[in-house]
XYZ file of C-alpha atoms in Angstrom:
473
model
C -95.974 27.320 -22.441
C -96.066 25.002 -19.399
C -96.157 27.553 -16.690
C -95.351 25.093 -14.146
C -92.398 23.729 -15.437
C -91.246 27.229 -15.830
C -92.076 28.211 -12.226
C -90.380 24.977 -11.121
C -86.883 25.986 -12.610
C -87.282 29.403 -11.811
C -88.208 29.107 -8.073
C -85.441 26.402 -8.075
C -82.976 29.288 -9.462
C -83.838 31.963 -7.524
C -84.724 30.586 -4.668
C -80.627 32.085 -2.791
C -80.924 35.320 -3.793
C -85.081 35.550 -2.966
C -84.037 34.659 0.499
C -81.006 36.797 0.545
C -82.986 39.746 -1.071
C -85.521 39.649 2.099
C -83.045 39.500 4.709
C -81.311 42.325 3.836
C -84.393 44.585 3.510
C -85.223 43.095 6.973
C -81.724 44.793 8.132
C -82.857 48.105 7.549
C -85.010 49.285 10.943
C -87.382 51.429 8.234
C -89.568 52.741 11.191
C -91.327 56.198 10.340
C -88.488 58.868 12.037
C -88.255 62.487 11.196
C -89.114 64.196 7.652
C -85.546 65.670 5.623
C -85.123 66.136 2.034
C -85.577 63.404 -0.108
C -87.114 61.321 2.337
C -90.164 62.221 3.555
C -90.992 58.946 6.521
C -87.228 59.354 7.693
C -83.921 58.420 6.519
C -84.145 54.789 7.060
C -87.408 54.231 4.955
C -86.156 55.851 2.324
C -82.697 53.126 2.538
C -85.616 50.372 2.289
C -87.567 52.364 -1.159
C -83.870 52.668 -2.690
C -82.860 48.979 -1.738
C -85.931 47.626 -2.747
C -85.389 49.602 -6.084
C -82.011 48.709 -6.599
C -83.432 44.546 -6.104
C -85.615 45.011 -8.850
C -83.138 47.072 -11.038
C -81.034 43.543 -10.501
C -83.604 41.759 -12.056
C -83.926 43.998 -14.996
C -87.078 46.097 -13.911
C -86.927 49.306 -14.681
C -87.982 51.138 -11.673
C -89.635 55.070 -10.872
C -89.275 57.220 -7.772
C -91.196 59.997 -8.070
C -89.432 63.603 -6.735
C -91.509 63.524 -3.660
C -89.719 60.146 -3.072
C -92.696 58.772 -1.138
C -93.488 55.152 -3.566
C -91.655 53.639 -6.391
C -92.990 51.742 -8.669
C -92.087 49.649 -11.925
C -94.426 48.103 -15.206
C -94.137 45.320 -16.736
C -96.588 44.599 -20.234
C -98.524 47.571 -22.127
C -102.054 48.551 -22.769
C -104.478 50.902 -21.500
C -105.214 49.411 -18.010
C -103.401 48.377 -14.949
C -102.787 45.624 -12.888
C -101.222 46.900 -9.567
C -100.173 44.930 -6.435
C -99.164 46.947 -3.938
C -96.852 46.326 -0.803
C -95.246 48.072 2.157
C -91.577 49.096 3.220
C -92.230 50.293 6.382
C -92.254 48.587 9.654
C -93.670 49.226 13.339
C -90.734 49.385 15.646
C -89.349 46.371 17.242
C -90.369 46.626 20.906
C -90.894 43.591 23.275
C -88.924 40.855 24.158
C -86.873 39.109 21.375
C -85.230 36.051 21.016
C -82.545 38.066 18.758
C -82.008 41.289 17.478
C -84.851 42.015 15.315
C -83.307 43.419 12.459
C -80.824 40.954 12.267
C -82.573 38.876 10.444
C -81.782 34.808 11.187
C -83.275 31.070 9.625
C -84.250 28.821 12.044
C -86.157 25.710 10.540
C -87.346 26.973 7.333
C -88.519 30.696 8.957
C -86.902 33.760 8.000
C -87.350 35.813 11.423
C -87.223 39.460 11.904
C -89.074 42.582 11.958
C -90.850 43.165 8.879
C -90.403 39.536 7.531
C -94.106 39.077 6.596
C -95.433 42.442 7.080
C -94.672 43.584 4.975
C -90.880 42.588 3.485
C -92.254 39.463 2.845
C -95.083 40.617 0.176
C -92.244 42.578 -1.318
C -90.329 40.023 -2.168
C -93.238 37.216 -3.097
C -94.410 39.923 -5.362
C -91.209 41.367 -6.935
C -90.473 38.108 -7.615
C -93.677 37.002 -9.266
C -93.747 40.485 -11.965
C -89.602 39.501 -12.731
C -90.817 35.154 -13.237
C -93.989 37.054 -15.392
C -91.624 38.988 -17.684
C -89.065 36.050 -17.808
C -91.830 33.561 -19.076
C -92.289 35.238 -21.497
C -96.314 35.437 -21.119
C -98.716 37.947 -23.265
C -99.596 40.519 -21.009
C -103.122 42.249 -21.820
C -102.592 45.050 -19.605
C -99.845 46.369 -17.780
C -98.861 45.180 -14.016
C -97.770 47.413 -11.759
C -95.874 46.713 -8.524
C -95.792 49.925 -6.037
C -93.264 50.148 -3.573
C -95.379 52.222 -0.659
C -93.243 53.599 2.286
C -95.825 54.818 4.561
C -98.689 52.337 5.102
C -98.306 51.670 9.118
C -98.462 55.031 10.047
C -100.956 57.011 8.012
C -101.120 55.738 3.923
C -99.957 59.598 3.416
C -98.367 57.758 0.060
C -101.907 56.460 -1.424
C -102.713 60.334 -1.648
C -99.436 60.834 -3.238
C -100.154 57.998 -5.790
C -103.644 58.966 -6.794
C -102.469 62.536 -6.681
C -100.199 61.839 -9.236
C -102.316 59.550 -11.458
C -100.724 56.636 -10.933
C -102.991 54.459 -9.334
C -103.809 50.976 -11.011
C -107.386 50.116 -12.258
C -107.120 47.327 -10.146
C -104.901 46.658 -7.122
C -104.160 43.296 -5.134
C -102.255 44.412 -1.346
C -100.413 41.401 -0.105
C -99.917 42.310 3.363
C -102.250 39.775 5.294
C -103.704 36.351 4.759
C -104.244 34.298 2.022
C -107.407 34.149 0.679
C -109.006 37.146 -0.568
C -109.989 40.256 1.569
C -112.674 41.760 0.243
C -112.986 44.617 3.075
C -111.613 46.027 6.338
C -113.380 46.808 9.169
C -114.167 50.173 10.518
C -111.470 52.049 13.185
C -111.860 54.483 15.838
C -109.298 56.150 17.517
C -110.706 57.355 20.903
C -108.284 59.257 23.688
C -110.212 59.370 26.980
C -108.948 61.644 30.025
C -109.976 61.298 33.461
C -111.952 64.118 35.384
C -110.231 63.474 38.398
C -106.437 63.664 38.877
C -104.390 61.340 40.948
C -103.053 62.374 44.881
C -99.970 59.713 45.148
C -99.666 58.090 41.453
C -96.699 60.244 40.121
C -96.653 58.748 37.192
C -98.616 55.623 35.666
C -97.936 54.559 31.219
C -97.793 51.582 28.971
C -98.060 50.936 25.497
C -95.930 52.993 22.873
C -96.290 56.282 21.095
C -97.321 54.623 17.792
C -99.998 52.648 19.287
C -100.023 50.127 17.173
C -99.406 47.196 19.705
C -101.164 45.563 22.791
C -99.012 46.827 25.107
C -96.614 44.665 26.591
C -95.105 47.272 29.245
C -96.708 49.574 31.463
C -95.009 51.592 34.451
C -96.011 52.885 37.241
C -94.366 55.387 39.949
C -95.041 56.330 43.207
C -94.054 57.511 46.828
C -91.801 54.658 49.012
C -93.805 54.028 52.094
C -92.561 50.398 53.638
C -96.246 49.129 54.243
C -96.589 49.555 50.327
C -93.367 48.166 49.208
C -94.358 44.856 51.320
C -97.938 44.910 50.216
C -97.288 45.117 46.778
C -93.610 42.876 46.418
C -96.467 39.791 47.660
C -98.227 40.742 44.686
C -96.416 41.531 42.238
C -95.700 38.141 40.803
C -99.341 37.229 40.450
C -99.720 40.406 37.966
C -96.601 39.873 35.900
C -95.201 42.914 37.336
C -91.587 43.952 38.451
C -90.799 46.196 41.446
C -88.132 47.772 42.545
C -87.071 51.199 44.689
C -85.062 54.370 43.319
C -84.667 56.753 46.637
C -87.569 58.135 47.537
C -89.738 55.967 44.816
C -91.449 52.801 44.132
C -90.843 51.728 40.505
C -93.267 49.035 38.983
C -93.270 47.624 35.469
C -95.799 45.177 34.219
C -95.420 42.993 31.692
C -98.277 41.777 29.244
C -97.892 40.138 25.736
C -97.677 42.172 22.507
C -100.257 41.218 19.920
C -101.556 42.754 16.477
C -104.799 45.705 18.115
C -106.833 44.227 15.312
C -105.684 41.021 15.975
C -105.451 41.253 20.420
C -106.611 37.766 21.175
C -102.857 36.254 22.013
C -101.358 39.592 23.757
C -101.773 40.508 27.401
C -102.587 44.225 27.962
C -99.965 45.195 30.760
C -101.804 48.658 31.530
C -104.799 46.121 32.724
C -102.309 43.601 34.725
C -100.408 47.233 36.120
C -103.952 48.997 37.580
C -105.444 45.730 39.042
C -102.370 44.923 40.660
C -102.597 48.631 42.015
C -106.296 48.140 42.999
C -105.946 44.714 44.683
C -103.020 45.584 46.568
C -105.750 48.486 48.400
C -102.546 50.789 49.340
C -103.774 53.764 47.797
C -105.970 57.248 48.473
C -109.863 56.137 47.370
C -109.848 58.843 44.472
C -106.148 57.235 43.337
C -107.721 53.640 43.292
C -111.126 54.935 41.585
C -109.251 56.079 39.057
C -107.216 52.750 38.590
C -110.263 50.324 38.914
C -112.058 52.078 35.448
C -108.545 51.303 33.776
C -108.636 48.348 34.572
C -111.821 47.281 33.899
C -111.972 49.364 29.893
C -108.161 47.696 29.694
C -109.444 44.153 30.576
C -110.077 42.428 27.694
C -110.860 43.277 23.647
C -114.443 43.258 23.279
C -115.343 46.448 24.258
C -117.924 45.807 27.144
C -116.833 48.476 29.283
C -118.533 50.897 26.626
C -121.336 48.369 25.393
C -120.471 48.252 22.125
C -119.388 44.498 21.504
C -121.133 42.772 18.960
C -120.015 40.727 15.562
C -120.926 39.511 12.473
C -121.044 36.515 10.406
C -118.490 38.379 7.697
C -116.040 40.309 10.077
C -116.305 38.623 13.401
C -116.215 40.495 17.058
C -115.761 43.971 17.524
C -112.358 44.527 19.193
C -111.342 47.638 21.503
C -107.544 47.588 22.963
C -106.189 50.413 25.221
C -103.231 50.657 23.031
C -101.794 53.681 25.531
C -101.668 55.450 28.747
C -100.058 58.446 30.370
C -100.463 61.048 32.926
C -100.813 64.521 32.129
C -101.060 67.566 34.994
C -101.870 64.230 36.877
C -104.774 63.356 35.274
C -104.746 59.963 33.422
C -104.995 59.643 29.893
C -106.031 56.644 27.991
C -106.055 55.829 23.912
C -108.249 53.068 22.541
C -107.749 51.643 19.356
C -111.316 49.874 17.950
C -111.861 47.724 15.122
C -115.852 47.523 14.122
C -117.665 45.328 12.164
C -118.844 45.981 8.685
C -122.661 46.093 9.502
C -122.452 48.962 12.591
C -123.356 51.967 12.733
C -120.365 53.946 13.129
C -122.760 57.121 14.485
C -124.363 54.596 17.045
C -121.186 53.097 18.262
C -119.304 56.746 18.953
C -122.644 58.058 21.156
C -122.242 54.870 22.991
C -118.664 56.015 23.418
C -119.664 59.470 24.724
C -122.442 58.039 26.908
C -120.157 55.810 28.718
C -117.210 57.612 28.929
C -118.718 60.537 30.880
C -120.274 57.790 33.272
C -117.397 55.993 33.518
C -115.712 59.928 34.973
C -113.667 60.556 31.730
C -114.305 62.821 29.101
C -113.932 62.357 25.348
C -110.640 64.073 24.226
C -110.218 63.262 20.928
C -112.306 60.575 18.403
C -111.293 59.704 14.661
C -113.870 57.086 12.802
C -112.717 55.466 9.570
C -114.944 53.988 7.772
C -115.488 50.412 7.528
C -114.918 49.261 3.425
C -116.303 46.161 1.561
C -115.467 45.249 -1.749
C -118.438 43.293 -3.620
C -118.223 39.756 -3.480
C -120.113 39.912 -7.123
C -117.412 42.088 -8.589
C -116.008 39.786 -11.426
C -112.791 39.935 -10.605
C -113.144 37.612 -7.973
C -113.611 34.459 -9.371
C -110.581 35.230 -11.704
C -108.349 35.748 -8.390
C -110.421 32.263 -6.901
C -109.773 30.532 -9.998
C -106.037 31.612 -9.981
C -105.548 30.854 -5.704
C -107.312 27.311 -6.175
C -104.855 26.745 -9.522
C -102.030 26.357 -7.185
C -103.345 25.362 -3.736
C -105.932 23.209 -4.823
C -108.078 24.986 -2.153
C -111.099 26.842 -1.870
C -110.671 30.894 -2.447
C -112.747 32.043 0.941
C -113.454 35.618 1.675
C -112.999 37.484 4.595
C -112.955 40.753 5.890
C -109.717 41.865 7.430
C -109.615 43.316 10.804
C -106.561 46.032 10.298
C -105.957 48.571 7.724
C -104.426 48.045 4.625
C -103.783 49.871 1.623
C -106.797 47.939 0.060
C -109.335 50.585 1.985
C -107.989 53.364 0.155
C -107.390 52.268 -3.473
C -111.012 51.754 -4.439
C -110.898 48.881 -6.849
C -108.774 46.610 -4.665
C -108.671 43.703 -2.500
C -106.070 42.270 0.150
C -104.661 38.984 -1.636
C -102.342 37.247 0.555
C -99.632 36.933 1.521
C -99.271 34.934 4.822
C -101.178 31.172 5.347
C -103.137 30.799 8.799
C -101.255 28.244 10.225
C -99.866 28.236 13.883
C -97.417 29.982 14.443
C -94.011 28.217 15.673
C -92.708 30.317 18.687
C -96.532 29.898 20.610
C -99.095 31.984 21.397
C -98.083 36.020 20.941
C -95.070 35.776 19.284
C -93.997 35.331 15.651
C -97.120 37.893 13.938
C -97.152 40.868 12.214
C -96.319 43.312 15.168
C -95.300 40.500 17.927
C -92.032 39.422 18.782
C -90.108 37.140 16.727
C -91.697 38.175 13.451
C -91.681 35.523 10.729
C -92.288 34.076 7.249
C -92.069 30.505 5.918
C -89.537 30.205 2.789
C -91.709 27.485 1.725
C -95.143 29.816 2.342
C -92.958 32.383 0.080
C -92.335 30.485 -2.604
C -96.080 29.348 -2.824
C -96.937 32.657 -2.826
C -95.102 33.886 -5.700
C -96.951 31.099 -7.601
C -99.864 32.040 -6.657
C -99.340 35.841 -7.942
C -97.844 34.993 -11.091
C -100.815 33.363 -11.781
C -103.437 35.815 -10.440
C -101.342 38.955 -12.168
C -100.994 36.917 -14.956
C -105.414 36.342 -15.183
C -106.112 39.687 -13.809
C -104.119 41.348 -16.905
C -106.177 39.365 -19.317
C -109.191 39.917 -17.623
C -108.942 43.855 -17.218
C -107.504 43.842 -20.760
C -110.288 42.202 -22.593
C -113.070 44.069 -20.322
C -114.606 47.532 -19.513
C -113.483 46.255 -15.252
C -113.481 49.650 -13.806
């Protein structure tokens, strides 16, 4: 059969309800709320796991929801091994400015905007699409291909456990929740939460970022006594640091604003915890210990490279070493500060946390909590990688390249698995910090979609014959 021809009417034919499919998982705000029965990430993920079912039940999959209701899944094919490709239902929350409601999901020059669009709605879609165009052409399967519906990737993978737990993990997985080409590894993370020694005199209350973390923040608040020599002092600043101020009784009330950004991606955001202290440390209004205290935020928020605790560094395979103060608060007045940092594949993950240690405690702060997860790297040799090049070039006519892939993705915890799409690195439409996984104005390119479900029918469709006609482990 002439694949492309078939691909050609079927995109053509499906292209409506695709679109239409998307937007309304994008309606459903499937941010990680409180465990009930039957739905263990909150109510509203579970709507996305039965919606997402019910789209493939449309197209004549039959689909599985285990009791524990935390994946769904559905086969297509037969034979010993699996094919899986695994996406992501759940979203970070919407915070920031928006152009429009975020999960009202809108077109605007060929973009499907929204929360979730490309990460990770998007991948859902591109690859329910490509399993239902696989079975419809009709194509000899060697192995089975498995698409996984997962429900808790943003904030913990809890449902990878769940899947291998219950032996249903694929002997090979693709994850399409990044870029296109081929990510054969993530970097390492560490979660670091820092508290001051000292505790503040007249900051009442200083914050930014949000309780999952998972952004550059793009607000940060600060409280403190009225006094009129402040208020003047710091309304002639204000404007230069992005920062709003205003007076409620007996208070001063600033907010900064930064520029939300991807922590593993922070180059386009604007940490507003960094804009929020230096304001407060250039505007010299403050006890010394207060303005101490302020100056070391601002200097470990300023920036991504991680400086301030002499660990940046890079490599030729994952790039630079980033470090974002995702979070801060005040607790029994002392200050509190959480660091999210991505590492490079070649560091020492031992070297880089005594580093952490060392210059925390001269920096005044000591080391509440630290969680290191490994970096992971996928071999380049492994065979199955030319099959996915050969399969990516088929329909691009581009080179496959490798790359290892800043954030976290399902790919780090699956074993035999690499990230395989399914965004294109192309500028993104609504300028710098907006329009990304985890920015404002989320969004995905119908075209970019469409491509994409080419480009897994044909890499499902080589994997299966590959893993069925070898010993691939």
């Amino acid at each position: 059969m002439n694949y492309d021809d078939f691909l050609n009417d079927y995109l053509r034919g499906n292209r409506k309800k695709m679109i239409a499919d998307l937007m309304e998982l994008i309606r459903i705000p499937s941010i990680r709320g409180e465990a009930v029965h039957g739905a263990p990430y909150g109510a509203e993920v579970r709507c996305a796991l039965d919606r997402a079912a019910e789209q493939a039940r449309r197209l004549g999959l039959r689909v599985y929801i285990p009791e524990h209701k935390k994946y769904g899944y559905c086969d297509i094919g037969q034979g010993e091994k699996i094919v899986g490709i695994m996406l992501h239902l759940d979203v970070v929350p919407a915070l920031g400015n928006w152009s429009k409601a975020p999960f009202e999901p809108y077109i605007t020059d060929g973009y499907i905007v929204g929360r979730g669009s490309s990460d990770d709605k998007g991948g859902c879609i591109a690859s329910l699409y490509a399993l239902d165009a696989l079975q419809k052409s009709g194509a000899s399967l060697n192995s089975r291909v498995r698409l996984i519906f997962g429900c808790n990737e943003e904030t913990g993978m809890d449902d990878v456990a769940a899947l291998v737990s219950d032996g249903q993990k694929p002997d090979f997985t693709l994850v399409p929740d990044a870029f296109w080409a081929i990510g054969i590894g993530h970097k390492g993370r560490i979660s670091l939460t820092l508290e001051c020694n000292e505790s503040f005199h007249e900051i009442i209350q200083f914050s930014g970022g949000d309780e999952s973390g998972a952004s550059v923040p793009d607000k940060a608040h600060c409280t403190l006594p009225y006094c009129e020599e402040k208020w003047f002092e710091l309304q002639k600043l204000a404007p230069e640091y992005g920062t709003e101020i205003c007076r409620e009784g007996s208070y001063i009330c600033l907010t900064a604003r930064g520029v939300s950004a991807h922590p593993a991606m922070p180059d386009t955001g604007v940490n507003a915890i960094n804009r929020l202290a230096a304001l407060l440390v250039a505007a010299d209004i403050l006890p010394s210990g207060d303005t101490a205290i302020l100056r070391t935020a601002a200097l470990v928020a300023d920036g991504f490279s991680g400086a301030a605790f002499d660990i940046a560094g890079s490599d030729a395979l994952s790039g630079s070493l980033t470090c974002v103060c995702v979070k801060a608060r005040t607790e029994h007045d002392h200050l509190v500060l959480s660091f999210n940092i991505r590492f490079c594949v070649t560091m020492d993950p031992n070297d880089l946390e005594a580093k952490l240690r060392l210059h925390a405690k001269d920096l005044g702060f000591r080391l509440v909590d630290i969680l290191i997860s490994p970096a992971h790297l996928y071999s380049p040799d492994d065979p199955m990688i030319p099959v996915l090049r050969s399969a990516y070039h088929q329909v691009t006519k581009q080179a496959a390249d490798l790359y290892i892939h800043p954030g976290g993705t399902y790919a780090a915890l699956l074993g035999s698995s690499v990230i395989f799409g399914n965004e294109f690195r192309k500028p993104s439409p609504f300028g710098e910090g907006r329009g990304r996984a985890h920015q404002c104005d989320e969004f995905t390119s119908i075209e970019d979609l469409l491509l994409s479900i080419r480009i897994y029918f044909y890499a499902l469709l080589a994997a299966s014959e590959h893993l069925g006609g070898s010993n691939h482990a």
